[in-house]
Amino acid sequence: MLRAIDTDLWVAEQPLRYFGLSIGTRMTVIRLASHELVVISPIQISEALVGELSELGPVSHIIAPNLYHYLFAADFKAAYPNATFWATSMLRAKKPELAIDQVIEDDSSSPWEGIECLFFDGFKTLGPKGPDLLDEWVFFHIASRTLILTDTAFCFDASFPLLTQLVTKVGGSYKSLSPSLLERIATTDKEPVKASAQQVLHWDFDRVVMAHGSIVERGGKQQFQRGYEQFLGHSL
């Protein structure tokens, strides 16, 4: 289930449908210098997954990176009660029943050595009930030069079903790293998004891992910039 994509960096995937489309979802696992594991956007836990994680190190940090990717975090926390469950401030208000240990703070320091994090301000998604704030944190694994996103961008390819390919071709995220058409429609205040994207581009990343779609192994920074130029309507 776990797949190594670089030194101390793994992903695990499972099926997911959204608005009738098969888009899948992905969890990212990072091993710190302390050999502790950071799990970002956890997927459904299983005995097999627990067994594979135990071979890598202790799960010490579980991160729900936005207001939507929390569904399996409680199960992970139950499986690893000594791990710190991190989440966005708005998720604590949205789901007070979740046993959130720490809110990810908007400051210059990261609690995970070797990982930088940034609040992606102003971005919205178009959910079943209309536009909604995403409240997403994005991450940069320095050693592998990997940007880790959740719902701020997508990139689908021919490995996905034909309907997903067709819709993402129309939406602009087929074989190209880009926010989806739904996100572009929902997000109306562009300046905070522009400022956040500019900060992301200060990071020296090449690979991009996102929760939905295909991993961009090379040229991810250039693709991210092109995707957000189209979204913002002007050059970053």
PDB file of C-alpha atoms in Angstrom:
ATOM      1  CA  MET A   1       0.000   0.000   0.000  1.00  0.00           C
ATOM      2  CA  LEU A   2       2.771   2.460   0.906  1.00  0.00           C
ATOM      3  CA  ARG A   3       4.891   3.542  -2.044  1.00  0.00           C
ATOM      4  CA  ALA A   4       8.303   5.149  -1.636  1.00  0.00           C
ATOM      5  CA  ILE A   5       8.819   8.164  -3.892  1.00  0.00           C
ATOM      6  CA  ASP A   6      12.022   9.516  -2.347  1.00  0.00           C
ATOM      7  CA  THR A   7      14.246   9.115   0.696  1.00  0.00           C
ATOM      8  CA  ASP A   8      12.045   9.354   3.818  1.00  0.00           C
ATOM      9  CA  LEU A   9       8.973  10.102   1.697  1.00  0.00           C
ATOM     10  CA  TRP A  10       6.051   7.751   0.947  1.00  0.00           C
ATOM     11  CA  VAL A  11       2.471   7.943  -0.323  1.00  0.00           C
ATOM     12  CA  ALA A  12      -0.562   5.677  -0.003  1.00  0.00           C
ATOM     13  CA  GLU A  13      -3.707   5.928  -2.091  1.00  0.00           C
ATOM     14  CA  GLN A  14      -7.321   4.793  -2.025  1.00  0.00           C
ATOM     15  CA  PRO A  15     -10.386   5.237  -4.293  1.00  0.00           C
ATOM     16  CA  LEU A  16     -12.613   8.295  -3.846  1.00  0.00           C
ATOM     17  CA  ARG A  17     -15.540   9.716  -5.784  1.00  0.00           C
ATOM     18  CA  TYR A  18     -16.474  13.414  -5.703  1.00  0.00           C
ATOM     19  CA  PHE A  19     -19.408  14.920  -7.615  1.00  0.00           C
ATOM     20  CA  GLY A  20     -19.699  11.519  -9.300  1.00  0.00           C
ATOM     21  CA  LEU A  21     -16.097  11.544 -10.543  1.00  0.00           C
ATOM     22  CA  SER A  22     -13.455   8.994  -9.650  1.00  0.00           C
ATOM     23  CA  ILE A  23     -10.578  11.174  -8.385  1.00  0.00           C
ATOM     24  CA  GLY A  24      -8.902   9.005  -5.726  1.00  0.00           C
ATOM     25  CA  THR A  25      -7.198  10.383  -2.646  1.00  0.00           C
ATOM     26  CA  ARG A  26      -3.639  10.248  -1.382  1.00  0.00           C
ATOM     27  CA  MET A  27      -1.877  10.322   1.978  1.00  0.00           C
ATOM     28  CA  THR A  28       1.730  11.498   2.349  1.00  0.00           C
ATOM     29  CA  VAL A  29       4.127  10.112   4.957  1.00  0.00           C
ATOM     30  CA  ILE A  30       7.388  11.852   5.864  1.00  0.00           C
ATOM     31  CA  ARG A  31      10.059  10.427   8.164  1.00  0.00           C
ATOM     32  CA  LEU A  32      11.841  13.078  10.186  1.00  0.00           C
ATOM     33  CA  ALA A  33      15.500  12.988  11.213  1.00  0.00           C
ATOM     34  CA  SER A  34      14.271  11.694  14.587  1.00  0.00           C
ATOM     35  CA  HIS A  35      12.737   8.719  12.691  1.00  0.00           C
ATOM     36  CA  GLU A  36       9.263   9.875  13.740  1.00  0.00           C
ATOM     37  CA  LEU A  37       6.595   9.772  11.048  1.00  0.00           C
ATOM     38  CA  VAL A  38       4.399  12.677   9.938  1.00  0.00           C
ATOM     39  CA  VAL A  39       1.152  11.599   8.230  1.00  0.00           C
ATOM     40  CA  ILE A  40      -0.498  14.287   6.075  1.00  0.00           C
ATOM     41  CA  SER A  41      -4.126  13.869   4.938  1.00  0.00           C
ATOM     42  CA  PRO A  42      -4.635  10.344   6.332  1.00  0.00           C
ATOM     43  CA  ILE A  43      -6.587   7.754   4.353  1.00  0.00           C
ATOM     44  CA  GLN A  44      -8.627   4.879   5.779  1.00  0.00           C
ATOM     45  CA  ILE A  45      -6.539   2.899   8.206  1.00  0.00           C
ATOM     46  CA  SER A  46      -6.122  -0.872   7.998  1.00  0.00           C
ATOM     47  CA  GLU A  47      -4.045  -3.593   9.620  1.00  0.00           C
ATOM     48  CA  ALA A  48      -1.907  -3.781   6.492  1.00  0.00           C
ATOM     49  CA  LEU A  49      -1.228  -0.038   6.560  1.00  0.00           C
ATOM     50  CA  VAL A  50      -0.423  -0.105  10.283  1.00  0.00           C
ATOM     51  CA  GLY A  51       2.009  -2.938   9.651  1.00  0.00           C
ATOM     52  CA  GLU A  52       3.793  -1.073   6.867  1.00  0.00           C
ATOM     53  CA  LEU A  53       4.017   2.127   8.906  1.00  0.00           C
ATOM     54  CA  SER A  54       5.450   0.235  11.877  1.00  0.00           C
ATOM     55  CA  GLU A  55       8.379  -0.836   9.699  1.00  0.00           C
ATOM     56  CA  LEU A  56       9.214   2.807   8.972  1.00  0.00           C
ATOM     57  CA  GLY A  57       9.008   4.307  12.454  1.00  0.00           C
ATOM     58  CA  PRO A  58       6.553   5.565  15.055  1.00  0.00           C
ATOM     59  CA  VAL A  59       3.634   7.688  13.871  1.00  0.00           C
ATOM     60  CA  SER A  60       4.089  10.844  15.942  1.00  0.00           C
ATOM     61  CA  HIS A  61       2.158  13.488  13.962  1.00  0.00           C
ATOM     62  CA  ILE A  62      -1.196  13.254  12.147  1.00  0.00           C
ATOM     63  CA  ILE A  63      -2.200  16.295  10.078  1.00  0.00           C
ATOM     64  CA  ALA A  64      -5.642  17.220   8.756  1.00  0.00           C
ATOM     65  CA  PRO A  65      -4.457  19.941   6.338  1.00  0.00           C
ATOM     66  CA  ASN A  66      -7.791  21.600   5.511  1.00  0.00           C
ATOM     67  CA  LEU A  67     -11.509  21.614   6.277  1.00  0.00           C
ATOM     68  CA  TYR A  68     -12.211  18.545   4.138  1.00  0.00           C
ATOM     69  CA  HIS A  69      -9.408  16.037   4.680  1.00  0.00           C
ATOM     70  CA  TYR A  70     -10.206  14.953   8.219  1.00  0.00           C
ATOM     71  CA  LEU A  71     -12.506  11.950   7.645  1.00  0.00           C
ATOM     72  CA  PHE A  72      -9.962   9.302   8.645  1.00  0.00           C
ATOM     73  CA  ALA A  73      -7.893  11.358  11.087  1.00  0.00           C
ATOM     74  CA  ALA A  74      -9.891  10.235  14.130  1.00  0.00           C
ATOM     75  CA  ASP A  75      -9.295   6.564  13.252  1.00  0.00           C
ATOM     76  CA  PHE A  76      -5.587   7.261  12.884  1.00  0.00           C
ATOM     77  CA  LYS A  77      -5.548   9.020  16.237  1.00  0.00           C
ATOM     78  CA  ALA A  78      -7.302   6.019  17.824  1.00  0.00           C
ATOM     79  CA  ALA A  79      -4.681   3.694  16.332  1.00  0.00           C
ATOM     80  CA  TYR A  80      -1.838   5.978  17.471  1.00  0.00           C
ATOM     81  CA  PRO A  81      -3.067   7.610  20.702  1.00  0.00           C
ATOM     82  CA  ASN A  82       0.374   9.022  21.520  1.00  0.00           C
ATOM     83  CA  ALA A  83       0.577  10.881  18.193  1.00  0.00           C
ATOM     84  CA  THR A  84      -0.193  14.603  18.040  1.00  0.00           C
ATOM     85  CA  PHE A  85      -3.269  15.341  15.938  1.00  0.00           C
ATOM     86  CA  TRP A  86      -2.739  18.665  14.114  1.00  0.00           C
ATOM     87  CA  ALA A  87      -5.474  20.578  12.283  1.00  0.00           C
ATOM     88  CA  THR A  88      -6.471  23.993  11.014  1.00  0.00           C
ATOM     89  CA  SER A  89      -8.129  26.422  13.415  1.00  0.00           C
ATOM     90  CA  MET A  90     -11.404  26.394  11.484  1.00  0.00           C
ATOM     91  CA  LEU A  91     -11.618  22.586  11.604  1.00  0.00           C
ATOM     92  CA  ARG A  92     -11.674  22.713  15.401  1.00  0.00           C
ATOM     93  CA  ALA A  93     -14.732  24.978  15.137  1.00  0.00           C
ATOM     94  CA  LYS A  94     -16.315  22.913  12.345  1.00  0.00           C
ATOM     95  CA  LYS A  95     -15.835  19.544  14.065  1.00  0.00           C
ATOM     96  CA  PRO A  96     -15.554  20.138  17.844  1.00  0.00           C
ATOM     97  CA  GLU A  97     -16.009  16.402  18.456  1.00  0.00           C
ATOM     98  CA  LEU A  98     -12.597  15.683  16.898  1.00  0.00           C
ATOM     99  CA  ALA A  99      -9.839  15.151  19.456  1.00  0.00           C
ATOM    100  CA  ILE A 100      -7.534  17.775  17.928  1.00  0.00           C
ATOM    101  CA  ASP A 101      -4.357  18.225  19.987  1.00  0.00           C
ATOM    102  CA  GLN A 102      -2.728  21.189  18.248  1.00  0.00           C
ATOM    103  CA  VAL A 103      -3.768  23.886  15.803  1.00  0.00           C
ATOM    104  CA  ILE A 104      -1.231  24.651  13.067  1.00  0.00           C
ATOM    105  CA  GLU A 105      -0.145  28.198  13.825  1.00  0.00           C
ATOM    106  CA  ASP A 106       0.520  30.953  11.329  1.00  0.00           C
ATOM    107  CA  ASP A 107       4.088  31.810  12.277  1.00  0.00           C
ATOM    108  CA  SER A 108       7.544  31.509  10.794  1.00  0.00           C
ATOM    109  CA  SER A 109       8.565  28.281  12.544  1.00  0.00           C
ATOM    110  CA  SER A 110       7.576  24.718  11.759  1.00  0.00           C
ATOM    111  CA  PRO A 111       7.107  22.100  14.495  1.00  0.00           C
ATOM    112  CA  TRP A 112       8.536  19.440  12.177  1.00  0.00           C
ATOM    113  CA  GLU A 113      12.247  19.793  11.422  1.00  0.00           C
ATOM    114  CA  GLY A 114      12.866  19.459   7.685  1.00  0.00           C
ATOM    115  CA  ILE A 115       9.310  20.465   6.748  1.00  0.00           C
ATOM    116  CA  GLU A 116       8.157  24.009   6.067  1.00  0.00           C
ATOM    117  CA  CYS A 117       4.468  24.911   6.103  1.00  0.00           C
ATOM    118  CA  LEU A 118       2.389  27.794   4.797  1.00  0.00           C
ATOM    119  CA  PHE A 119      -1.244  28.828   5.150  1.00  0.00           C
ATOM    120  CA  PHE A 120      -2.770  29.190   1.679  1.00  0.00           C
ATOM    121  CA  ASP A 121      -5.004  32.179   2.279  1.00  0.00           C
ATOM    122  CA  GLY A 122      -8.164  33.121   0.388  1.00  0.00           C
ATOM    123  CA  PHE A 123      -8.676  29.892  -1.513  1.00  0.00           C
ATOM    124  CA  LYS A 124     -12.169  28.411  -1.746  1.00  0.00           C
ATOM    125  CA  THR A 125     -13.696  25.224  -3.079  1.00  0.00           C
ATOM    126  CA  LEU A 126     -17.117  24.631  -4.557  1.00  0.00           C
ATOM    127  CA  GLY A 127     -18.778  22.002  -2.402  1.00  0.00           C
ATOM    128  CA  PRO A 128     -22.292  20.526  -2.464  1.00  0.00           C
ATOM    129  CA  LYS A 129     -23.623  23.533  -0.544  1.00  0.00           C
ATOM    130  CA  GLY A 130     -21.790  26.180  -2.563  1.00  0.00           C
ATOM    131  CA  PRO A 131     -18.480  28.074  -2.168  1.00  0.00           C
ATOM    132  CA  ASP A 132     -16.675  27.301   1.067  1.00  0.00           C
ATOM    133  CA  LEU A 133     -13.313  28.271   2.509  1.00  0.00           C
ATOM    134  CA  LEU A 134     -10.694  25.572   2.155  1.00  0.00           C
ATOM    135  CA  ASP A 135      -8.543  26.753   5.092  1.00  0.00           C
ATOM    136  CA  GLU A 136      -5.604  24.762   3.767  1.00  0.00           C
ATOM    137  CA  TRP A 137      -1.999  24.451   4.867  1.00  0.00           C
ATOM    138  CA  VAL A 138       0.575  23.375   2.283  1.00  0.00           C
ATOM    139  CA  PHE A 139       3.938  21.765   3.049  1.00  0.00           C
ATOM    140  CA  PHE A 140       7.465  21.635   1.661  1.00  0.00           C
ATOM    141  CA  HIS A 141       9.727  18.647   2.356  1.00  0.00           C
ATOM    142  CA  ILE A 142      13.114  20.282   1.987  1.00  0.00           C
ATOM    143  CA  ALA A 143      15.353  17.241   1.511  1.00  0.00           C
ATOM    144  CA  SER A 144      13.357  15.814  -1.418  1.00  0.00           C
ATOM    145  CA  ARG A 145      12.360  19.231  -2.848  1.00  0.00           C
ATOM    146  CA  THR A 146       8.712  18.152  -2.694  1.00  0.00           C
ATOM    147  CA  LEU A 147       5.690  20.443  -2.416  1.00  0.00           C
ATOM    148  CA  ILE A 148       2.745  18.718  -0.725  1.00  0.00           C
ATOM    149  CA  LEU A 149      -0.720  20.048  -1.546  1.00  0.00           C
ATOM    150  CA  THR A 150      -4.185  18.756  -0.747  1.00  0.00           C
ATOM    151  CA  ASP A 151      -6.957  20.572  -2.630  1.00  0.00           C
ATOM    152  CA  THR A 152      -5.241  23.718  -3.904  1.00  0.00           C
ATOM    153  CA  ALA A 153      -4.270  22.064  -7.217  1.00  0.00           C
ATOM    154  CA  PHE A 154      -4.870  18.887  -9.203  1.00  0.00           C
ATOM    155  CA  CYS A 155      -3.244  17.023 -12.081  1.00  0.00           C
ATOM    156  CA  PHE A 156      -5.014  14.099 -13.749  1.00  0.00           C
ATOM    157  CA  ASP A 157      -3.779  11.891 -16.558  1.00  0.00           C
ATOM    158  CA  ALA A 158      -4.764   8.909 -18.708  1.00  0.00           C
ATOM    159  CA  SER A 159      -4.610   6.519 -15.739  1.00  0.00           C
ATOM    160  CA  PHE A 160      -7.966   7.898 -14.567  1.00  0.00           C
ATOM    161  CA  PRO A 161     -11.382   6.889 -15.977  1.00  0.00           C
ATOM    162  CA  LEU A 162     -12.498   8.503 -19.238  1.00  0.00           C
ATOM    163  CA  LEU A 163     -15.176  10.638 -17.562  1.00  0.00           C
ATOM    164  CA  THR A 164     -12.618  12.068 -15.137  1.00  0.00           C
ATOM    165  CA  GLN A 165     -10.263  12.757 -18.045  1.00  0.00           C
ATOM    166  CA  LEU A 166     -13.006  14.535 -19.990  1.00  0.00           C
ATOM    167  CA  VAL A 167     -14.124  16.725 -17.094  1.00  0.00           C
ATOM    168  CA  THR A 168     -10.582  17.678 -16.118  1.00  0.00           C
ATOM    169  CA  LYS A 169      -9.711  18.513 -19.721  1.00  0.00           C
ATOM    170  CA  VAL A 170     -12.560  21.029 -19.645  1.00  0.00           C
ATOM    171  CA  GLY A 171     -11.568  22.188 -16.162  1.00  0.00           C
ATOM    172  CA  GLY A 172      -7.900  22.720 -17.007  1.00  0.00           C
ATOM    173  CA  SER A 173      -6.246  20.164 -14.717  1.00  0.00           C
ATOM    174  CA  TYR A 174      -5.650  17.346 -17.229  1.00  0.00           C
ATOM    175  CA  LYS A 175      -1.920  16.669 -17.614  1.00  0.00           C
ATOM    176  CA  SER A 176      -1.350  20.107 -16.103  1.00  0.00           C
ATOM    177  CA  LEU A 177      -1.008  21.176 -12.476  1.00  0.00           C
ATOM    178  CA  SER A 178      -3.800  23.657 -11.838  1.00  0.00           C
ATOM    179  CA  PRO A 179      -6.684  24.553  -9.555  1.00  0.00           C
ATOM    180  CA  SER A 180      -9.867  23.006 -10.901  1.00  0.00           C
ATOM    181  CA  LEU A 181     -12.667  24.887 -12.605  1.00  0.00           C
ATOM    182  CA  LEU A 182     -14.703  24.564  -9.386  1.00  0.00           C
ATOM    183  CA  GLU A 183     -11.994  26.301  -7.376  1.00  0.00           C
ATOM    184  CA  ARG A 184     -11.578  29.035  -9.970  1.00  0.00           C
ATOM    185  CA  ILE A 185     -15.325  29.710  -9.878  1.00  0.00           C
ATOM    186  CA  ALA A 186     -15.548  29.648  -6.082  1.00  0.00           C
ATOM    187  CA  THR A 187     -12.545  31.885  -5.343  1.00  0.00           C
ATOM    188  CA  THR A 188     -13.376  35.529  -5.963  1.00  0.00           C
ATOM    189  CA  ASP A 189     -10.835  37.377  -3.772  1.00  0.00           C
ATOM    190  CA  LYS A 190      -7.659  36.871  -5.784  1.00  0.00           C
ATOM    191  CA  GLU A 191      -5.146  38.983  -3.866  1.00  0.00           C
ATOM    192  CA  PRO A 192      -4.710  36.674  -0.828  1.00  0.00           C
ATOM    193  CA  VAL A 193      -4.379  33.713  -3.204  1.00  0.00           C
ATOM    194  CA  LYS A 194      -1.778  35.555  -5.255  1.00  0.00           C
ATOM    195  CA  ALA A 195       0.209  36.401  -2.113  1.00  0.00           C
ATOM    196  CA  SER A 196       0.098  32.775  -0.951  1.00  0.00           C
ATOM    197  CA  ALA A 197       1.153  31.462  -4.372  1.00  0.00           C
ATOM    198  CA  GLN A 198       4.083  33.885  -4.423  1.00  0.00           C
ATOM    199  CA  GLN A 199       5.239  32.555  -1.062  1.00  0.00           C
ATOM    200  CA  VAL A 200       4.992  28.970  -2.292  1.00  0.00           C
ATOM    201  CA  LEU A 201       7.158  29.896  -5.278  1.00  0.00           C
ATOM    202  CA  HIS A 202       9.920  30.996  -2.906  1.00  0.00           C
ATOM    203  CA  TRP A 203      10.371  27.331  -2.006  1.00  0.00           C
ATOM    204  CA  ASP A 204      12.899  25.345  -4.055  1.00  0.00           C
ATOM    205  CA  PHE A 205      10.631  22.452  -5.069  1.00  0.00           C
ATOM    206  CA  ASP A 206      10.591  20.276  -8.162  1.00  0.00           C
ATOM    207  CA  ARG A 207       8.145  17.462  -7.330  1.00  0.00           C
ATOM    208  CA  VAL A 208       4.501  18.137  -6.379  1.00  0.00           C
ATOM    209  CA  VAL A 209       2.378  15.640  -4.463  1.00  0.00           C
ATOM    210  CA  MET A 210      -1.329  16.386  -4.168  1.00  0.00           C
ATOM    211  CA  ALA A 211      -4.240  14.507  -2.639  1.00  0.00           C
ATOM    212  CA  HIS A 212      -6.101  14.039  -5.948  1.00  0.00           C
ATOM    213  CA  GLY A 213      -4.549  13.235  -9.289  1.00  0.00           C
ATOM    214  CA  SER A 214      -1.103  12.174 -10.428  1.00  0.00           C
ATOM    215  CA  ILE A 215       2.183  13.127  -8.790  1.00  0.00           C
ATOM    216  CA  VAL A 216       4.222  15.651 -10.783  1.00  0.00           C
ATOM    217  CA  GLU A 217       7.735  14.237 -10.589  1.00  0.00           C
ATOM    218  CA  ARG A 218       9.608  16.911 -12.550  1.00  0.00           C
ATOM    219  CA  GLY A 219       9.078  20.579 -13.311  1.00  0.00           C
ATOM    220  CA  GLY A 220       6.479  21.008 -10.613  1.00  0.00           C
ATOM    221  CA  LYS A 221       7.451  24.572  -9.777  1.00  0.00           C
ATOM    222  CA  GLN A 222       7.022  25.708 -13.374  1.00  0.00           C
ATOM    223  CA  GLN A 223       3.694  23.880 -13.641  1.00  0.00           C
ATOM    224  CA  PHE A 224       2.472  25.423 -10.385  1.00  0.00           C
ATOM    225  CA  GLN A 225       3.350  28.892 -11.636  1.00  0.00           C
ATOM    226  CA  ARG A 226       1.627  28.346 -14.992  1.00  0.00           C
ATOM    227  CA  GLY A 227      -1.470  26.951 -13.278  1.00  0.00           C
ATOM    228  CA  TYR A 228      -1.799  29.923 -10.981  1.00  0.00           C
ATOM    229  CA  GLU A 229      -1.109  32.470 -13.733  1.00  0.00           C
ATOM    230  CA  GLN A 230      -4.165  31.087 -15.510  1.00  0.00           C
ATOM    231  CA  PHE A 231      -6.161  31.114 -12.283  1.00  0.00           C
ATOM    232  CA  LEU A 232      -5.203  34.682 -11.359  1.00  0.00           C
ATOM    233  CA  GLY A 233      -5.470  36.077 -14.860  1.00  0.00           C
ATOM    234  CA  HIS A 234      -2.042  37.724 -14.720  1.00  0.00           C
ATOM    235  CA  SER A 235       1.578  36.779 -14.186  1.00  0.00           C
ATOM    236  CA  LEU A 236       2.868  36.055 -10.710  1.00  0.00           C
TER     237      LEU A 236
END
